[in-house]
């Protein structure tokens, strides 16, 4: 009987700490992000990063990224913010908790700050002269990811690296209007990034 009591005394802290971890996960606020991303290039800045959310089935991600393009690369130092949505329908498990998501498809809407960019065209332009706002850029991309599930402090986390091949509206329209003069490589940009899951 004493052995059973001693065993219960020693196991109680272990079960209560596991329960505390479950309670912490359950009490996590809905607005707390699921991950953070850091991205190089991709038409949204030389370097961009920010928080994001993932769906329960882990196929749809939505991110809010803040980007910066240094003056020496863009002529002007540019700051932007981008809303991205990425759909990755398949995840293939590999050995040692690695996995690959061979295909991703996504869309984004980017806004660039600065007095040289307009959300509404200035009145001195004739109606219909420009049909686009210079501050907003919608774009699309395809890509893939490879990741690993890791356990940190008894909680499952993930680390992914990804690539994206993308373009945006003005480049795509220029390509269609100038068939034979522009190649796909003239309008496609490569982005590389890393995602840290919480």
mmCIF file with all atom_site columns, C-alpha atoms in Angstrom:
data_model
loop_
_atom_site.group_PDB
_atom_site.id
_atom_site.type_symbol
_atom_site.label_atom_id
_atom_site.label_alt_id
_atom_site.label_comp_id
_atom_site.label_asym_id
_atom_site.label_entity_id
_atom_site.label_seq_id
_atom_site.pdbx_PDB_ins_code
_atom_site.Cartn_x
_atom_site.Cartn_y
_atom_site.Cartn_z
_atom_site.occupancy
_atom_site.B_iso_or_equiv
_atom_site.pdbx_formal_charge
_atom_site.auth_seq_id
_atom_site.auth_comp_id
_atom_site.auth_asym_id
_atom_site.auth_atom_id
_atom_site.pdbx_PDB_model_num
ATOM 1   C CA . UNK A 1 1   ? 0.000  0.000  0.000   1.00 0.00 ? 1   UNK A CA 1
ATOM 2   C CA . UNK A 1 2   ? 2.850  2.383  0.871   1.00 0.00 ? 2   UNK A CA 1
ATOM 3   C CA . UNK A 1 3   ? 4.454  1.685  -2.516  1.00 0.00 ? 3   UNK A CA 1
ATOM 4   C CA . UNK A 1 4   ? 1.265  2.653  -4.337  1.00 0.00 ? 4   UNK A CA 1
ATOM 5   C CA . UNK A 1 5   ? 0.969  5.881  -2.337  1.00 0.00 ? 5   UNK A CA 1
ATOM 6   C CA . UNK A 1 6   ? 4.617  6.750  -3.052  1.00 0.00 ? 6   UNK A CA 1
ATOM 7   C CA . UNK A 1 7   ? 4.117  5.997  -6.749  1.00 0.00 ? 7   UNK A CA 1
ATOM 8   C CA . UNK A 1 8   ? 1.069  8.291  -6.889  1.00 0.00 ? 8   UNK A CA 1
ATOM 9   C CA . UNK A 1 9   ? 2.980  11.061 -5.110  1.00 0.00 ? 9   UNK A CA 1
ATOM 10  C CA . UNK A 1 10  ? 5.816  10.846 -7.662  1.00 0.00 ? 10  UNK A CA 1
ATOM 11  C CA . UNK A 1 11  ? 3.515  10.626 -10.702 1.00 0.00 ? 11  UNK A CA 1
ATOM 12  C CA . UNK A 1 12  ? 1.247  13.501 -9.685  1.00 0.00 ? 12  UNK A CA 1
ATOM 13  C CA . UNK A 1 13  ? 3.682  16.281 -10.720 1.00 0.00 ? 13  UNK A CA 1
ATOM 14  C CA . UNK A 1 14  ? 4.251  14.601 -14.104 1.00 0.00 ? 14  UNK A CA 1
ATOM 15  C CA . UNK A 1 15  ? 0.558  14.304 -14.903 1.00 0.00 ? 15  UNK A CA 1
ATOM 16  C CA . UNK A 1 16  ? -0.179 17.806 -13.657 1.00 0.00 ? 16  UNK A CA 1
ATOM 17  C CA . UNK A 1 17  ? 2.620  19.324 -15.784 1.00 0.00 ? 17  UNK A CA 1
ATOM 18  C CA . UNK A 1 18  ? 1.248  17.526 -18.853 1.00 0.00 ? 18  UNK A CA 1
ATOM 19  C CA . UNK A 1 19  ? -2.198 18.846 -17.982 1.00 0.00 ? 19  UNK A CA 1
ATOM 20  C CA . UNK A 1 20  ? -0.777 22.366 -17.615 1.00 0.00 ? 20  UNK A CA 1
ATOM 21  C CA . UNK A 1 21  ? 0.778  22.113 -21.101 1.00 0.00 ? 21  UNK A CA 1
ATOM 22  C CA . UNK A 1 22  ? -2.567 20.962 -22.520 1.00 0.00 ? 22  UNK A CA 1
ATOM 23  C CA . UNK A 1 23  ? -4.315 23.816 -20.710 1.00 0.00 ? 23  UNK A CA 1
ATOM 24  C CA . UNK A 1 24  ? -1.792 26.312 -22.118 1.00 0.00 ? 24  UNK A CA 1
ATOM 25  C CA . UNK A 1 25  ? -2.456 25.049 -25.650 1.00 0.00 ? 25  UNK A CA 1
ATOM 26  C CA . UNK A 1 26  ? -6.212 25.141 -25.080 1.00 0.00 ? 26  UNK A CA 1
ATOM 27  C CA . UNK A 1 27  ? -6.059 28.677 -23.656 1.00 0.00 ? 27  UNK A CA 1
ATOM 28  C CA . UNK A 1 28  ? -4.000 29.995 -26.542 1.00 0.00 ? 28  UNK A CA 1
ATOM 29  C CA . UNK A 1 29  ? -5.720 33.086 -27.871 1.00 0.00 ? 29  UNK A CA 1
ATOM 30  C CA . UNK A 1 30  ? -7.240 32.785 -31.343 1.00 0.00 ? 30  UNK A CA 1
ATOM 31  C CA . UNK A 1 31  ? -5.372 35.860 -32.562 1.00 0.00 ? 31  UNK A CA 1
ATOM 32  C CA . UNK A 1 32  ? -1.925 34.522 -31.630 1.00 0.00 ? 32  UNK A CA 1
ATOM 33  C CA . UNK A 1 33  ? -0.012 33.563 -34.817 1.00 0.00 ? 33  UNK A CA 1
ATOM 34  C CA . UNK A 1 34  ? 0.816  29.951 -35.633 1.00 0.00 ? 34  UNK A CA 1
ATOM 35  C CA . UNK A 1 35  ? 4.143  30.716 -37.265 1.00 0.00 ? 35  UNK A CA 1
ATOM 36  C CA . UNK A 1 36  ? 6.571  33.381 -38.417 1.00 0.00 ? 36  UNK A CA 1
ATOM 37  C CA . UNK A 1 37  ? 8.200  33.623 -41.833 1.00 0.00 ? 37  UNK A CA 1
ATOM 38  C CA . UNK A 1 38  ? 11.343 35.229 -43.170 1.00 0.00 ? 38  UNK A CA 1
ATOM 39  C CA . UNK A 1 39  ? 11.587 35.577 -46.956 1.00 0.00 ? 39  UNK A CA 1
ATOM 40  C CA . UNK A 1 40  ? 14.225 36.728 -49.429 1.00 0.00 ? 40  UNK A CA 1
ATOM 41  C CA . UNK A 1 41  ? 12.988 38.378 -52.680 1.00 0.00 ? 41  UNK A CA 1
ATOM 42  C CA . UNK A 1 42  ? 9.658  37.486 -54.296 1.00 0.00 ? 42  UNK A CA 1
ATOM 43  C CA . UNK A 1 43  ? 8.583  40.972 -55.509 1.00 0.00 ? 43  UNK A CA 1
ATOM 44  C CA . UNK A 1 44  ? 7.659  42.017 -51.948 1.00 0.00 ? 44  UNK A CA 1
ATOM 45  C CA . UNK A 1 45  ? 11.007 43.357 -50.794 1.00 0.00 ? 45  UNK A CA 1
ATOM 46  C CA . UNK A 1 46  ? 14.638 42.324 -50.673 1.00 0.00 ? 46  UNK A CA 1
ATOM 47  C CA . UNK A 1 47  ? 13.874 40.856 -47.248 1.00 0.00 ? 47  UNK A CA 1
ATOM 48  C CA . UNK A 1 48  ? 10.446 40.458 -45.667 1.00 0.00 ? 48  UNK A CA 1
ATOM 49  C CA . UNK A 1 49  ? 9.034  38.776 -42.607 1.00 0.00 ? 49  UNK A CA 1
ATOM 50  C CA . UNK A 1 50  ? 6.052  38.536 -40.333 1.00 0.00 ? 50  UNK A CA 1
ATOM 51  C CA . UNK A 1 51  ? 3.460  36.381 -38.580 1.00 0.00 ? 51  UNK A CA 1
ATOM 52  C CA . UNK A 1 52  ? 1.020  33.944 -40.089 1.00 0.00 ? 52  UNK A CA 1
ATOM 53  C CA . UNK A 1 53  ? -1.801 31.495 -39.462 1.00 0.00 ? 53  UNK A CA 1
ATOM 54  C CA . UNK A 1 54  ? -2.423 27.963 -40.700 1.00 0.00 ? 54  UNK A CA 1
ATOM 55  C CA . UNK A 1 55  ? -5.672 26.051 -41.105 1.00 0.00 ? 55  UNK A CA 1
ATOM 56  C CA . UNK A 1 56  ? -6.480 23.070 -38.887 1.00 0.00 ? 56  UNK A CA 1
ATOM 57  C CA . UNK A 1 57  ? -5.715 20.602 -41.687 1.00 0.00 ? 57  UNK A CA 1
ATOM 58  C CA . UNK A 1 58  ? -2.408 22.427 -42.331 1.00 0.00 ? 58  UNK A CA 1
ATOM 59  C CA . UNK A 1 59  ? -3.052 23.052 -46.027 1.00 0.00 ? 59  UNK A CA 1
ATOM 60  C CA . UNK A 1 60  ? -3.830 26.783 -46.077 1.00 0.00 ? 60  UNK A CA 1
ATOM 61  C CA . UNK A 1 61  ? -1.554 29.527 -44.717 1.00 0.00 ? 61  UNK A CA 1
ATOM 62  C CA . UNK A 1 62  ? -2.223 33.259 -44.448 1.00 0.00 ? 62  UNK A CA 1
ATOM 63  C CA . UNK A 1 63  ? 0.664  35.603 -43.731 1.00 0.00 ? 63  UNK A CA 1
ATOM 64  C CA . UNK A 1 64  ? 1.185  39.311 -43.112 1.00 0.00 ? 64  UNK A CA 1
ATOM 65  C CA . UNK A 1 65  ? 4.718  40.219 -44.156 1.00 0.00 ? 65  UNK A CA 1
ATOM 66  C CA . UNK A 1 66  ? 6.604  43.489 -43.858 1.00 0.00 ? 66  UNK A CA 1
ATOM 67  C CA . UNK A 1 67  ? 9.276  44.013 -46.506 1.00 0.00 ? 67  UNK A CA 1
ATOM 68  C CA . UNK A 1 68  ? 12.199 46.319 -47.184 1.00 0.00 ? 68  UNK A CA 1
ATOM 69  C CA . UNK A 1 69  ? 14.126 47.023 -50.374 1.00 0.00 ? 69  UNK A CA 1
ATOM 70  C CA . UNK A 1 70  ? 17.403 48.893 -49.715 1.00 0.00 ? 70  UNK A CA 1
ATOM 71  C CA . UNK A 1 71  ? 18.185 51.928 -51.846 1.00 0.00 ? 71  UNK A CA 1
ATOM 72  C CA . UNK A 1 72  ? 21.252 50.324 -53.425 1.00 0.00 ? 72  UNK A CA 1
ATOM 73  C CA . UNK A 1 73  ? 19.080 47.580 -54.948 1.00 0.00 ? 73  UNK A CA 1
ATOM 74  C CA . UNK A 1 74  ? 15.949 49.519 -55.883 1.00 0.00 ? 74  UNK A CA 1
ATOM 75  C CA . UNK A 1 75  ? 16.989 53.108 -56.480 1.00 0.00 ? 75  UNK A CA 1
ATOM 76  C CA . UNK A 1 76  ? 14.769 54.105 -53.563 1.00 0.00 ? 76  UNK A CA 1
ATOM 77  C CA . UNK A 1 77  ? 14.545 52.601 -50.110 1.00 0.00 ? 77  UNK A CA 1
ATOM 78  C CA . UNK A 1 78  ? 11.099 50.988 -50.211 1.00 0.00 ? 78  UNK A CA 1
ATOM 79  C CA . UNK A 1 79  ? 8.935  49.638 -47.402 1.00 0.00 ? 79  UNK A CA 1
ATOM 80  C CA . UNK A 1 80  ? 5.978  47.377 -48.132 1.00 0.00 ? 80  UNK A CA 1
ATOM 81  C CA . UNK A 1 81  ? 3.392  45.204 -46.467 1.00 0.00 ? 81  UNK A CA 1
ATOM 82  C CA . UNK A 1 82  ? 1.976  42.061 -48.066 1.00 0.00 ? 82  UNK A CA 1
ATOM 83  C CA . UNK A 1 83  ? -0.961 39.772 -47.387 1.00 0.00 ? 83  UNK A CA 1
ATOM 84  C CA . UNK A 1 84  ? -0.226 36.259 -48.697 1.00 0.00 ? 84  UNK A CA 1
ATOM 85  C CA . UNK A 1 85  ? -2.310 33.105 -48.933 1.00 0.00 ? 85  UNK A CA 1
ATOM 86  C CA . UNK A 1 86  ? -0.622 29.783 -49.743 1.00 0.00 ? 86  UNK A CA 1
ATOM 87  C CA . UNK A 1 87  ? -2.363 26.480 -50.435 1.00 0.00 ? 87  UNK A CA 1
ATOM 88  C CA . UNK A 1 88  ? -0.317 23.260 -50.095 1.00 0.00 ? 88  UNK A CA 1
ATOM 89  C CA . UNK A 1 89  ? -2.662 20.298 -50.714 1.00 0.00 ? 89  UNK A CA 1
ATOM 90  C CA . UNK A 1 90  ? -0.194 17.434 -50.221 1.00 0.00 ? 90  UNK A CA 1
ATOM 91  C CA . UNK A 1 91  ? 2.261  16.590 -47.487 1.00 0.00 ? 91  UNK A CA 1
ATOM 92  C CA . UNK A 1 92  ? 4.460  13.510 -47.937 1.00 0.00 ? 92  UNK A CA 1
ATOM 93  C CA . UNK A 1 93  ? 6.080  12.143 -44.750 1.00 0.00 ? 93  UNK A CA 1
ATOM 94  C CA . UNK A 1 94  ? 9.748  11.198 -44.940 1.00 0.00 ? 94  UNK A CA 1
ATOM 95  C CA . UNK A 1 95  ? 12.131 9.566  -42.467 1.00 0.00 ? 95  UNK A CA 1
ATOM 96  C CA . UNK A 1 96  ? 13.161 11.168 -39.161 1.00 0.00 ? 96  UNK A CA 1
ATOM 97  C CA . UNK A 1 97  ? 10.123 13.489 -38.927 1.00 0.00 ? 97  UNK A CA 1
ATOM 98  C CA . UNK A 1 98  ? 10.936 15.196 -42.225 1.00 0.00 ? 98  UNK A CA 1
ATOM 99  C CA . UNK A 1 99  ? 8.204  15.893 -44.761 1.00 0.00 ? 99  UNK A CA 1
ATOM 100 C CA . UNK A 1 100 ? 7.884  17.440 -48.180 1.00 0.00 ? 100 UNK A CA 1
ATOM 101 C CA . UNK A 1 101 ? 5.089  19.545 -49.634 1.00 0.00 ? 101 UNK A CA 1
ATOM 102 C CA . UNK A 1 102 ? 5.848  19.193 -53.349 1.00 0.00 ? 102 UNK A CA 1
ATOM 103 C CA . UNK A 1 103 ? 3.332  21.731 -54.650 1.00 0.00 ? 103 UNK A CA 1
ATOM 104 C CA . UNK A 1 104 ? 2.094  25.060 -53.328 1.00 0.00 ? 104 UNK A CA 1
ATOM 105 C CA . UNK A 1 105 ? -0.043 27.682 -55.005 1.00 0.00 ? 105 UNK A CA 1
ATOM 106 C CA . UNK A 1 106 ? -0.514 31.173 -53.684 1.00 0.00 ? 106 UNK A CA 1
ATOM 107 C CA . UNK A 1 107 ? -1.672 34.716 -54.210 1.00 0.00 ? 107 UNK A CA 1
ATOM 108 C CA . UNK A 1 108 ? -0.674 37.990 -52.611 1.00 0.00 ? 108 UNK A CA 1
ATOM 109 C CA . UNK A 1 109 ? -1.581 41.649 -52.462 1.00 0.00 ? 109 UNK A CA 1
ATOM 110 C CA . UNK A 1 110 ? 1.290  44.003 -51.732 1.00 0.00 ? 110 UNK A CA 1
ATOM 111 C CA . UNK A 1 111 ? 1.166  47.674 -50.738 1.00 0.00 ? 111 UNK A CA 1
ATOM 112 C CA . UNK A 1 112 ? 4.255  49.902 -51.049 1.00 0.00 ? 112 UNK A CA 1
ATOM 113 C CA . UNK A 1 113 ? 4.519  52.995 -48.869 1.00 0.00 ? 113 UNK A CA 1
ATOM 114 C CA . UNK A 1 114 ? 5.841  56.304 -50.181 1.00 0.00 ? 114 UNK A CA 1
ATOM 115 C CA . UNK A 1 115 ? 4.786  59.595 -51.715 1.00 0.00 ? 115 UNK A CA 1
ATOM 116 C CA . UNK A 1 116 ? 5.883  58.382 -55.160 1.00 0.00 ? 116 UNK A CA 1
ATOM 117 C CA . UNK A 1 117 ? 3.176  55.684 -55.083 1.00 0.00 ? 117 UNK A CA 1
ATOM 118 C CA . UNK A 1 118 ? -0.522 56.363 -55.520 1.00 0.00 ? 118 UNK A CA 1
ATOM 119 C CA . UNK A 1 119 ? -3.559 54.436 -54.383 1.00 0.00 ? 119 UNK A CA 1
ATOM 120 C CA . UNK A 1 120 ? -5.769 56.770 -56.374 1.00 0.00 ? 120 UNK A CA 1
ATOM 121 C CA . UNK A 1 121 ? -4.500 58.286 -59.604 1.00 0.00 ? 121 UNK A CA 1
ATOM 122 C CA . UNK A 1 122 ? -3.767 62.034 -59.515 1.00 0.00 ? 122 UNK A CA 1
ATOM 123 C CA . UNK A 1 123 ? -6.388 64.237 -61.188 1.00 0.00 ? 123 UNK A CA 1
ATOM 124 C CA . UNK A 1 124 ? -3.938 65.623 -63.764 1.00 0.00 ? 124 UNK A CA 1
ATOM 125 C CA . UNK A 1 125 ? -4.027 62.268 -65.628 1.00 0.00 ? 125 UNK A CA 1
ATOM 126 C CA . UNK A 1 126 ? -6.867 61.848 -68.141 1.00 0.00 ? 126 UNK A CA 1
ATOM 127 C CA . UNK A 1 127 ? -9.539 59.300 -67.256 1.00 0.00 ? 127 UNK A CA 1
ATOM 128 C CA . UNK A 1 128 ? -8.416 55.852 -68.407 1.00 0.00 ? 128 UNK A CA 1
ATOM 129 C CA . UNK A 1 129 ? -4.783 56.930 -68.956 1.00 0.00 ? 129 UNK A CA 1
ATOM 130 C CA . UNK A 1 130 ? -3.614 54.483 -66.285 1.00 0.00 ? 130 UNK A CA 1
ATOM 131 C CA . UNK A 1 131 ? -5.866 51.660 -65.096 1.00 0.00 ? 131 UNK A CA 1
ATOM 132 C CA . UNK A 1 132 ? -3.721 50.556 -62.153 1.00 0.00 ? 132 UNK A CA 1
ATOM 133 C CA . UNK A 1 133 ? -2.771 52.011 -58.784 1.00 0.00 ? 133 UNK A CA 1
ATOM 134 C CA . UNK A 1 134 ? 0.989  52.233 -58.340 1.00 0.00 ? 134 UNK A CA 1
ATOM 135 C CA . UNK A 1 135 ? 0.948  51.401 -54.615 1.00 0.00 ? 135 UNK A CA 1
ATOM 136 C CA . UNK A 1 136 ? -0.912 48.055 -54.881 1.00 0.00 ? 136 UNK A CA 1
ATOM 137 C CA . UNK A 1 137 ? 0.419  44.967 -56.656 1.00 0.00 ? 137 UNK A CA 1
ATOM 138 C CA . UNK A 1 138 ? -1.468 41.661 -56.847 1.00 0.00 ? 138 UNK A CA 1
ATOM 139 C CA . UNK A 1 139 ? 0.600  38.609 -57.701 1.00 0.00 ? 139 UNK A CA 1
ATOM 140 C CA . UNK A 1 140 ? 0.655  34.836 -57.827 1.00 0.00 ? 140 UNK A CA 1
ATOM 141 C CA . UNK A 1 141 ? 3.229  32.092 -57.335 1.00 0.00 ? 141 UNK A CA 1
ATOM 142 C CA . UNK A 1 142 ? 3.848  28.352 -57.273 1.00 0.00 ? 142 UNK A CA 1
ATOM 143 C CA . UNK A 1 143 ? 6.434  26.557 -55.182 1.00 0.00 ? 143 UNK A CA 1
ATOM 144 C CA . UNK A 1 144 ? 7.267  23.793 -52.756 1.00 0.00 ? 144 UNK A CA 1
ATOM 145 C CA . UNK A 1 145 ? 8.486  23.145 -49.202 1.00 0.00 ? 145 UNK A CA 1
ATOM 146 C CA . UNK A 1 146 ? 10.511 20.751 -47.151 1.00 0.00 ? 146 UNK A CA 1
ATOM 147 C CA . UNK A 1 147 ? 10.169 20.665 -43.378 1.00 0.00 ? 147 UNK A CA 1
ATOM 148 C CA . UNK A 1 148 ? 10.867 18.854 -40.147 1.00 0.00 ? 148 UNK A CA 1
ATOM 149 C CA . UNK A 1 149 ? 8.763  18.386 -37.039 1.00 0.00 ? 149 UNK A CA 1
ATOM 150 C CA . UNK A 1 150 ? 10.754 19.082 -33.894 1.00 0.00 ? 150 UNK A CA 1
ATOM 151 C CA . UNK A 1 151 ? 9.891  18.795 -30.219 1.00 0.00 ? 151 UNK A CA 1
ATOM 152 C CA . UNK A 1 152 ? 10.825 21.786 -28.038 1.00 0.00 ? 152 UNK A CA 1
ATOM 153 C CA . UNK A 1 153 ? 9.872  21.717 -24.364 1.00 0.00 ? 153 UNK A CA 1
ATOM 154 C CA . UNK A 1 154 ? 7.530  18.786 -25.034 1.00 0.00 ? 154 UNK A CA 1
ATOM 155 C CA . UNK A 1 155 ? 5.605  20.714 -27.678 1.00 0.00 ? 155 UNK A CA 1
ATOM 156 C CA . UNK A 1 156 ? 5.556  19.942 -31.394 1.00 0.00 ? 156 UNK A CA 1
ATOM 157 C CA . UNK A 1 157 ? 7.063  22.614 -33.616 1.00 0.00 ? 157 UNK A CA 1
ATOM 158 C CA . UNK A 1 158 ? 7.991  22.684 -37.280 1.00 0.00 ? 158 UNK A CA 1
ATOM 159 C CA . UNK A 1 159 ? 10.685 24.288 -39.387 1.00 0.00 ? 159 UNK A CA 1
ATOM 160 C CA . UNK A 1 160 ? 10.234 24.606 -43.148 1.00 0.00 ? 160 UNK A CA 1
ATOM 161 C CA . UNK A 1 161 ? 12.267 26.004 -46.001 1.00 0.00 ? 161 UNK A CA 1
ATOM 162 C CA . UNK A 1 162 ? 10.425 26.939 -49.169 1.00 0.00 ? 162 UNK A CA 1
ATOM 163 C CA . UNK A 1 163 ? 10.820 28.365 -52.629 1.00 0.00 ? 163 UNK A CA 1
ATOM 164 C CA . UNK A 1 164 ? 8.350  30.275 -54.785 1.00 0.00 ? 164 UNK A CA 1
ATOM 165 C CA . UNK A 1 165 ? 8.331  31.210 -58.472 1.00 0.00 ? 165 UNK A CA 1
ATOM 166 C CA . UNK A 1 166 ? 6.070  34.200 -58.912 1.00 0.00 ? 166 UNK A CA 1
ATOM 167 C CA . UNK A 1 167 ? 5.059  37.226 -60.895 1.00 0.00 ? 167 UNK A CA 1
ATOM 168 C CA . UNK A 1 168 ? 2.650  40.138 -60.569 1.00 0.00 ? 168 UNK A CA 1
ATOM 169 C CA . UNK A 1 169 ? -0.077 41.695 -62.687 1.00 0.00 ? 169 UNK A CA 1
ATOM 170 C CA . UNK A 1 170 ? 1.910  44.292 -64.668 1.00 0.00 ? 170 UNK A CA 1
ATOM 171 C CA . UNK A 1 171 ? 4.664  41.853 -65.614 1.00 0.00 ? 171 UNK A CA 1
ATOM 172 C CA . UNK A 1 172 ? 2.143  39.229 -66.704 1.00 0.00 ? 172 UNK A CA 1
ATOM 173 C CA . UNK A 1 173 ? 0.231  41.729 -68.854 1.00 0.00 ? 173 UNK A CA 1
ATOM 174 C CA . UNK A 1 174 ? 3.496  42.959 -70.415 1.00 0.00 ? 174 UNK A CA 1
ATOM 175 C CA . UNK A 1 175 ? 4.368  39.359 -71.255 1.00 0.00 ? 175 UNK A CA 1
ATOM 176 C CA . UNK A 1 176 ? 0.996  38.744 -72.939 1.00 0.00 ? 176 UNK A CA 1
ATOM 177 C CA . UNK A 1 177 ? 1.130  42.034 -74.854 1.00 0.00 ? 177 UNK A CA 1
ATOM 178 C CA . UNK A 1 178 ? 4.739  41.501 -75.969 1.00 0.00 ? 178 UNK A CA 1
ATOM 179 C CA . UNK A 1 179 ? 4.667  37.852 -76.977 1.00 0.00 ? 179 UNK A CA 1
ATOM 180 C CA . UNK A 1 180 ? 7.890  37.004 -78.764 1.00 0.00 ? 180 UNK A CA 1
ATOM 181 C CA . UNK A 1 181 ? 9.887  39.775 -77.061 1.00 0.00 ? 181 UNK A CA 1
ATOM 182 C CA . UNK A 1 182 ? 9.726  38.715 -73.423 1.00 0.00 ? 182 UNK A CA 1
ATOM 183 C CA . UNK A 1 183 ? 10.630 35.281 -72.082 1.00 0.00 ? 183 UNK A CA 1
ATOM 184 C CA . UNK A 1 184 ? 9.094  33.701 -68.964 1.00 0.00 ? 184 UNK A CA 1
ATOM 185 C CA . UNK A 1 185 ? 12.424 34.283 -67.198 1.00 0.00 ? 185 UNK A CA 1
ATOM 186 C CA . UNK A 1 186 ? 11.919 38.035 -67.747 1.00 0.00 ? 186 UNK A CA 1
ATOM 187 C CA . UNK A 1 187 ? 8.790  38.121 -65.620 1.00 0.00 ? 187 UNK A CA 1
ATOM 188 C CA . UNK A 1 188 ? 9.323  35.327 -63.047 1.00 0.00 ? 188 UNK A CA 1
ATOM 189 C CA . UNK A 1 189 ? 11.012 35.968 -59.692 1.00 0.00 ? 189 UNK A CA 1
ATOM 190 C CA . UNK A 1 190 ? 12.493 33.384 -57.316 1.00 0.00 ? 190 UNK A CA 1
ATOM 191 C CA . UNK A 1 191 ? 11.797 33.742 -53.593 1.00 0.00 ? 191 UNK A CA 1
ATOM 192 C CA . UNK A 1 192 ? 13.410 31.688 -50.815 1.00 0.00 ? 192 UNK A CA 1
ATOM 193 C CA . UNK A 1 193 ? 12.096 31.556 -47.295 1.00 0.00 ? 193 UNK A CA 1
ATOM 194 C CA . UNK A 1 194 ? 11.949 29.846 -43.945 1.00 0.00 ? 194 UNK A CA 1
ATOM 195 C CA . UNK A 1 195 ? 8.909  29.236 -41.735 1.00 0.00 ? 195 UNK A CA 1
ATOM 196 C CA . UNK A 1 196 ? 9.090  28.606 -37.976 1.00 0.00 ? 196 UNK A CA 1
ATOM 197 C CA . UNK A 1 197 ? 5.941  27.002 -36.538 1.00 0.00 ? 197 UNK A CA 1
ATOM 198 C CA . UNK A 1 198 ? 4.981  27.746 -32.924 1.00 0.00 ? 198 UNK A CA 1
#
